[in-house]
Amino acid sequence: MAKVKPSATLVINELSAKLISEGKEVFRLGFGQSPFPVPNKVVEALKKNAHQKDYLPVQGLKSLREEIGSFFRRHYGLPVRAEEVFIGPGSKELIYNFQVSCAFDELLLPAPSWVSYEPQAILTGHKVVWLPTKKENGWKLNAKVLEEHCKKNPDQKRAIILNYPSNPLGNTYSDEELQALAEVLRKKQIIVVADEIYGEVHHEGQHQTIAKHYPERTIISTGLSKWAGAGGWRFGVFVFPPQLKYLQEAMAIVASETFTSVSAPIQYAAVEAYKEDESLRLYLEHTRKILKAVGLYVYDELTTIGISMPKPEGGFYLYPNFEKWRPYLISRGLTNSEDFCSHLLSETGVALLPGMAFGHPHDHFAARLSYVDFDGEKVLQYVMENPGINIDKGFVENHCARIVLAIKRLITWTLSLEKIQ
């Protein structure tokens, strides 16, 4: 326990809240929470099921699992059955449960990866190996890098967590890249947790899953927190292949002795979220377009002054690289990304998360930017009431004022580093 620090995302959220309570203006670009409301249809379903009070099966409500199976068959062509679906209190808890239940020698993580994977591995007694990535490849894992690592100790049992669209990068893997990774994974018999929690927030609605290429040992992790704005509902989903039934059963045992089952009203309401529905289709279509426009606005503004990062493809994150200003940052006594983010927050009110929290080297000046500090409910309502409106740079400037101001402050501060020197 002494080796594990509090989650960086929660720390920055609490620090931001503290500064706000002190009367300081803070732009909350550090905490990754959807800005949009939960779809009305799903909210109404929750109201109607508030009376549901019975404990549900550990694996989850059967009608819900059937609906999720149907969802994956419709959208991804995967032959998912209800008995292969497992419901948990958030994908975070399910990934932790996986690490408790699964025996392996190494957990492989591309650097950077989401902040909680490594701490969970430490808590469950697993060894973590960070696999290097390159800026030229958008910081994504290359199949050759994976294969070269596995050659070192070929008899090791390994698991890997692949998150795409990526938190913190904002980009994703192409179908060809997933195919190349799948060939190595199959050869080395590696169990994959495909963390696809942002899959439905692919900006073009074109998410691809590695389960299509490597179905026999891939577990898909997803939920409602990102695409349906329901982070606080704590609802997550694992989809298992039949070949990993033993692992699913082990996780059910752990669940039975820990969380027992997910809140009954939440599960009954979630049934509606996975049904084919025109209102949900429009909700996703509009929210994707808004996120794409905001992401591209921030990307264009920052890259104009030389801040590099992968182009946004899904979710609501960017991973700006400030290495161009390394000499100036060092001269100010800032030696790592945590120092960088701390000074940025205190001097501008702009809250970012340090790259070191995601497994990047401490002295690498990169940070995660979550472009969600705008009134998602108000913006979504405006778009729905004005069909055909052009959602572009001008739209962002008119309807996402806090994002615009935050980026201006970030740019001004960054350029001032040279003047101070």
XYZ file of C-alpha atoms in Angstrom:
421
model
C 0.000 0.000 0.000
C 2.878 2.353 0.757
C 3.949 2.130 -2.888
C 0.617 3.399 -4.177
C -0.328 7.065 -4.371
C -3.895 8.375 -4.670
C -5.240 8.404 -8.242
C -3.819 11.404 -10.091
C -7.187 12.170 -11.667
C -8.908 12.360 -8.306
C -6.067 14.377 -6.769
C -6.233 17.045 -9.486
C -10.032 17.150 -9.222
C -9.901 17.686 -5.462
C -7.129 20.289 -5.739
C -9.112 22.154 -8.377
C -12.194 22.085 -6.142
C -10.126 23.460 -3.265
C -8.808 26.376 -5.349
C -12.327 27.138 -6.544
C -13.591 27.160 -2.946
C -10.894 29.746 -2.217
C -12.341 32.001 -4.887
C -9.760 31.251 -7.611
C -10.721 30.631 -11.214
C -9.805 27.128 -12.324
C -10.166 25.595 -15.763
C -10.769 21.918 -15.111
C -8.923 20.276 -17.976
C -7.497 17.579 -15.724
C -10.486 15.435 -14.766
C -11.863 13.172 -17.507
C -15.625 13.310 -17.095
C -18.123 13.552 -19.931
C -19.628 17.062 -20.117
C -22.952 15.750 -21.428
C -26.074 14.746 -19.481
C -27.236 11.165 -19.248
C -29.721 10.554 -22.125
C -33.236 11.410 -21.010
C -34.593 7.990 -21.971
C -32.131 6.320 -19.601
C -32.826 8.814 -16.793
C -36.564 8.140 -17.084
C -35.881 4.405 -16.910
C -33.944 4.969 -13.669
C -36.862 6.910 -12.182
C -39.287 4.153 -13.111
C -37.059 1.530 -11.498
C -36.166 3.345 -8.284
C -38.344 0.823 -6.429
C -36.173 -2.131 -7.507
C -34.618 -3.292 -4.255
C -33.663 -6.948 -4.613
C -30.132 -8.246 -4.922
C -29.481 -9.213 -8.539
C -27.352 -12.116 -9.797
C -23.614 -11.555 -9.331
C -23.059 -11.632 -13.083
C -25.841 -9.117 -13.659
C -29.491 -8.802 -14.633
C -30.194 -11.345 -17.369
C -32.344 -9.050 -19.528
C -29.544 -6.476 -19.406
C -26.904 -9.020 -20.374
C -29.115 -10.160 -23.260
C -29.480 -6.573 -24.470
C -25.718 -5.977 -24.270
C -25.097 -9.176 -26.234
C -27.520 -7.950 -28.895
C -25.734 -4.571 -28.940
C -22.377 -6.195 -29.694
C -23.875 -8.420 -32.377
C -25.497 -5.417 -34.094
C -22.617 -2.961 -33.893
C -19.523 -5.163 -34.061
C -20.635 -8.466 -35.535
C -19.386 -10.321 -32.453
C -21.363 -13.440 -31.434
C -21.803 -12.304 -27.819
C -24.268 -14.255 -25.680
C -25.833 -13.120 -22.411
C -23.839 -15.685 -20.422
C -20.584 -14.088 -21.627
C -21.477 -10.639 -20.235
C -20.458 -9.596 -16.718
C -21.766 -6.444 -15.009
C -19.702 -4.572 -12.411
C -19.665 -1.242 -10.533
C -17.572 0.550 -13.148
C -14.955 -0.732 -15.579
C -12.299 0.368 -13.076
C -13.539 -2.144 -10.504
C -13.828 -4.878 -13.127
C -10.229 -4.363 -14.283
C -9.103 -4.559 -10.663
C -11.201 -7.699 -10.182
C -9.503 -9.161 -13.277
C -6.080 -8.554 -11.763
C -7.169 -10.200 -8.513
C -8.527 -13.241 -10.355
C -5.994 -13.851 -13.128
C -2.595 -15.514 -12.666
C 0.173 -14.035 -14.825
C 3.837 -13.096 -14.480
C 3.748 -9.703 -16.195
C 1.176 -7.037 -16.894
C 2.191 -5.264 -20.094
C 1.267 -1.609 -20.493
C 2.083 0.714 -23.393
C 3.661 3.937 -22.122
C 1.576 6.049 -21.649
C -1.522 4.246 -20.326
C -4.360 5.159 -17.978
C -3.267 6.084 -14.469
C -4.946 3.258 -12.521
C -3.638 0.162 -14.315
C -0.224 0.150 -12.627
C -1.437 0.937 -9.070
C -3.999 -1.850 -9.379
C -1.222 -4.232 -10.436
C 0.845 -3.210 -7.406
C -2.128 -3.746 -5.088
C -2.667 -7.233 -6.545
C 1.011 -8.213 -6.445
C 1.684 -8.209 -10.179
C 4.798 -7.066 -12.004
C 4.271 -4.235 -14.494
C 6.343 -3.850 -17.647
C 6.028 -0.559 -19.487
C 6.438 -1.033 -23.230
C 8.112 1.919 -24.986
C 6.327 3.890 -27.674
C 7.418 6.647 -30.048
C 6.147 10.130 -30.706
C 6.300 9.432 -34.464
C 3.741 6.659 -34.009
C 1.403 8.729 -31.861
C 2.734 7.012 -28.720
C 0.897 3.815 -29.735
C 2.209 0.300 -29.143
C 3.995 -1.232 -32.119
C 3.614 -4.964 -32.731
C 7.375 -5.391 -33.204
C 8.090 -3.810 -29.811
C 5.629 -6.216 -28.208
C 7.209 -9.210 -29.933
C 10.765 -8.194 -29.044
C 9.866 -7.913 -25.376
C 8.202 -11.332 -25.328
C 11.307 -12.965 -26.826
C 13.303 -12.112 -23.696
C 11.429 -14.573 -21.478
C 9.287 -16.691 -23.787
C 7.831 -18.876 -21.023
C 6.355 -15.987 -19.034
C 2.578 -15.783 -18.697
C 1.467 -12.318 -19.705
C -1.591 -10.097 -19.767
C -1.906 -6.731 -21.486
C -4.341 -3.846 -21.154
C -4.957 -1.933 -24.387
C -7.047 1.216 -24.105
C -8.367 2.791 -27.310
C -9.513 5.411 -28.130
C -6.802 6.297 -25.699
C -6.815 7.943 -22.334
C -4.512 9.972 -22.260
C -3.665 10.243 -25.978
C -7.026 10.820 -27.648
C -6.047 8.734 -30.675
C -6.831 5.101 -31.520
C -5.552 2.059 -33.386
C -6.408 1.370 -37.000
C -7.814 -2.003 -37.974
C -4.457 -2.867 -39.570
C -2.574 -1.995 -36.378
C -4.939 -4.137 -34.316
C -4.448 -7.035 -36.730
C -0.652 -6.779 -36.397
C -0.884 -6.714 -32.600
C -3.308 -9.652 -32.633
C -0.848 -11.827 -34.563
C 1.805 -11.338 -31.876
C -0.674 -11.723 -29.024
C -1.936 -15.022 -30.439
C 1.590 -16.318 -30.993
C 2.494 -15.514 -27.377
C -0.911 -16.549 -25.927
C -1.321 -13.230 -24.081
C -4.635 -12.431 -22.391
C -5.941 -9.032 -23.504
C -8.185 -6.632 -21.628
C -9.382 -4.346 -24.415
C -10.411 -1.250 -22.474
C -12.867 0.192 -24.990
C -14.707 2.469 -22.583
C -14.334 5.292 -25.169
C -15.295 3.108 -28.131
C -18.725 4.659 -28.600
C -17.143 8.125 -28.426
C -14.997 7.561 -31.516
C -15.525 10.889 -33.246
C -16.575 9.276 -36.537
C -18.479 6.399 -34.960
C -15.984 3.968 -36.532
C -14.513 2.196 -33.509
C -12.746 -1.112 -34.220
C -12.192 -3.839 -31.635
C -9.220 -6.174 -31.404
C -11.700 -8.899 -30.386
C -12.522 -9.212 -34.068
C -8.927 -10.318 -34.751
C -8.142 -12.151 -31.510
C -11.472 -13.292 -30.072
C -10.293 -16.309 -28.120
C -8.312 -14.455 -25.428
C -9.716 -10.912 -25.537
C -11.949 -9.482 -22.816
C -13.766 -6.286 -23.838
C -14.187 -3.699 -21.091
C -16.775 -0.970 -21.517
C -19.621 0.843 -19.730
C -21.849 3.924 -19.639
C -19.524 6.478 -18.055
C -18.048 8.038 -21.193
C -20.564 7.761 -24.020
C -23.666 8.213 -21.838
C -22.250 10.723 -19.340
C -22.987 8.357 -16.437
C -19.645 8.211 -14.635
C -21.230 8.570 -11.210
C -23.632 5.705 -11.875
C -20.688 3.289 -11.536
C -21.684 0.818 -14.214
C -19.179 -1.305 -16.118
C -19.258 -4.272 -18.491
C -16.857 -7.116 -19.282
C -17.475 -9.313 -22.321
C -15.654 -12.653 -22.142
C -14.861 -15.162 -24.879
C -16.037 -18.745 -24.146
C -12.362 -19.812 -23.903
C -11.933 -17.667 -20.769
C -15.005 -18.992 -18.989
C -12.791 -20.150 -16.116
C -11.613 -16.578 -15.559
C -15.149 -15.236 -15.692
C -16.144 -17.763 -13.028
C -13.175 -16.741 -10.871
C -14.189 -13.090 -11.140
C -17.730 -14.019 -10.149
C -16.391 -15.608 -6.963
C -14.409 -12.458 -6.127
C -17.458 -10.307 -6.880
C -19.663 -12.460 -4.656
C -17.352 -11.746 -1.720
C -16.912 -8.016 -2.454
C -19.526 -5.906 -4.260
C -22.112 -8.755 -4.576
C -23.979 -7.090 -7.444
C -24.444 -3.716 -9.075
C -27.259 -1.423 -7.907
C -30.581 -2.859 -9.116
C -32.143 0.441 -10.335
C -28.985 1.211 -12.333
C -29.061 -2.178 -14.049
C -32.750 -1.929 -14.971
C -32.167 1.558 -16.378
C -29.103 0.407 -18.336
C -31.286 -2.008 -20.312
C -32.676 1.025 -22.140
C -29.192 2.352 -22.927
C -28.328 -0.709 -25.008
C -31.531 -0.948 -27.014
C -31.676 0.234 -30.603
C -33.238 3.680 -30.329
C -33.395 6.782 -32.543
C -33.020 9.234 -29.651
C -29.834 7.515 -28.503
C -28.517 7.443 -32.058
C -29.022 11.196 -32.352
C -27.529 11.764 -28.889
C -24.344 9.948 -29.937
C -24.234 11.630 -33.338
C -24.438 15.117 -31.801
C -22.073 14.517 -28.882
C -19.456 12.981 -31.185
C -19.596 16.004 -33.494
C -19.275 18.415 -30.567
C -16.299 16.559 -29.091
C -14.637 16.369 -32.496
C -15.001 20.114 -33.025
C -13.726 21.016 -29.560
C -10.829 18.559 -29.818
C -9.753 19.882 -33.209
C -10.058 23.475 -32.000
C -7.686 22.828 -29.093
C -5.368 20.736 -31.271
C -5.130 23.427 -33.969
C -4.563 26.251 -31.491
C -1.795 24.450 -29.590
C 0.026 22.984 -32.586
C 0.132 26.443 -34.164
C 2.714 27.510 -31.556
C 4.706 24.269 -31.768
C 3.121 22.124 -29.069
C 3.000 18.621 -30.537
C 0.461 15.856 -29.845
C -1.503 13.098 -31.612
C -4.551 14.341 -33.497
C -7.791 13.625 -31.617
C -9.827 10.676 -32.910
C -12.020 9.703 -29.987
C -12.888 10.449 -26.383
C -12.098 13.898 -25.008
C -8.342 13.967 -24.429
C -5.204 15.426 -25.937
C -1.614 14.744 -24.902
C 0.337 17.974 -25.509
C 4.126 17.702 -25.510
C 6.045 20.730 -24.179
C 9.550 19.355 -24.824
C 10.246 22.311 -27.145
C 10.381 24.491 -24.017
C 12.545 22.111 -21.963
C 15.506 24.533 -21.510
C 13.194 27.282 -20.280
C 11.339 24.961 -17.921
C 14.576 23.599 -16.490
C 15.872 27.139 -15.969
C 12.799 27.817 -13.829
C 13.565 24.803 -11.649
C 10.867 22.596 -13.183
C 12.409 19.157 -13.632
C 9.430 16.919 -14.309
C 5.865 16.931 -15.616
C 4.387 17.084 -12.110
C 6.303 20.315 -11.356
C 5.202 21.628 -14.741
C 1.497 20.970 -14.106
C 1.657 22.327 -10.568
C 3.162 25.640 -11.708
C 0.788 25.880 -14.644
C -2.207 25.468 -12.333
C -0.997 27.987 -9.753
C -0.029 30.611 -12.362
C -2.871 30.270 -14.876
C -5.660 28.267 -13.238
C -5.403 25.676 -16.027
C -5.438 22.156 -14.584
C -3.719 19.392 -16.572
C -2.517 15.949 -15.501
C 1.243 15.207 -15.624
C 2.473 12.659 -18.148
C 4.387 10.828 -15.412
C 1.045 9.697 -13.973
C 0.503 7.723 -17.181
C 3.821 5.877 -17.196
C 5.883 8.318 -19.237
C 9.364 9.185 -17.897
C 9.201 11.773 -15.111
C 11.457 14.202 -16.961
C 9.317 14.169 -20.101
C 7.302 17.383 -20.293
C 3.946 16.053 -21.457
C 0.502 16.314 -19.906
C -3.026 15.122 -20.452
C -5.591 17.736 -21.396
C -9.268 16.879 -21.050
C -11.310 19.300 -23.167
C -14.585 19.026 -21.239
C -14.826 22.341 -19.355
C -17.984 23.543 -21.062
C -21.713 23.263 -20.408
C -22.388 20.037 -22.290
C -26.106 20.021 -21.545
C -26.587 23.547 -22.873
C -24.416 22.978 -25.968
C -26.111 19.669 -26.784
C -29.552 21.224 -26.423
C -28.582 24.035 -28.809
C -27.352 21.566 -31.426
C -30.504 19.456 -31.135
C -32.694 22.531 -31.584
C -30.707 23.708 -34.611
C -30.347 20.695 -36.930
C -27.834 21.181 -39.701
C -25.815 23.778 -37.805
C -22.132 23.852 -38.712
C -20.177 22.607 -35.689
C -16.759 24.105 -36.360
C -14.201 26.507 -34.908
C -16.684 29.366 -34.845
C -19.195 27.178 -33.021
C -16.607 26.333 -30.358
C -15.655 29.990 -29.922
C -19.334 30.948 -29.510
C -20.469 28.098 -27.257
C -17.419 26.837 -25.355
C -16.018 30.045 -23.912
C -14.177 28.442 -20.998
C -12.295 26.105 -23.327
C -11.305 29.061 -25.512
C -10.123 31.130 -22.550
C -8.243 28.195 -20.981
C -6.335 27.530 -24.201
C -5.494 31.213 -24.580
C -4.060 31.235 -21.066
C -2.094 28.062 -21.728
C -0.636 29.485 -24.940
C 0.207 32.839 -23.359
C 1.948 31.143 -20.420
C 3.895 28.781 -22.681
C 5.141 31.569 -24.948
C 6.064 33.680 -21.925
C 8.633 31.049 -20.893
C 10.963 32.287 -23.616
C 10.531 35.924 -22.602
C 11.250 35.156 -18.959
C 14.500 33.455 -20.006
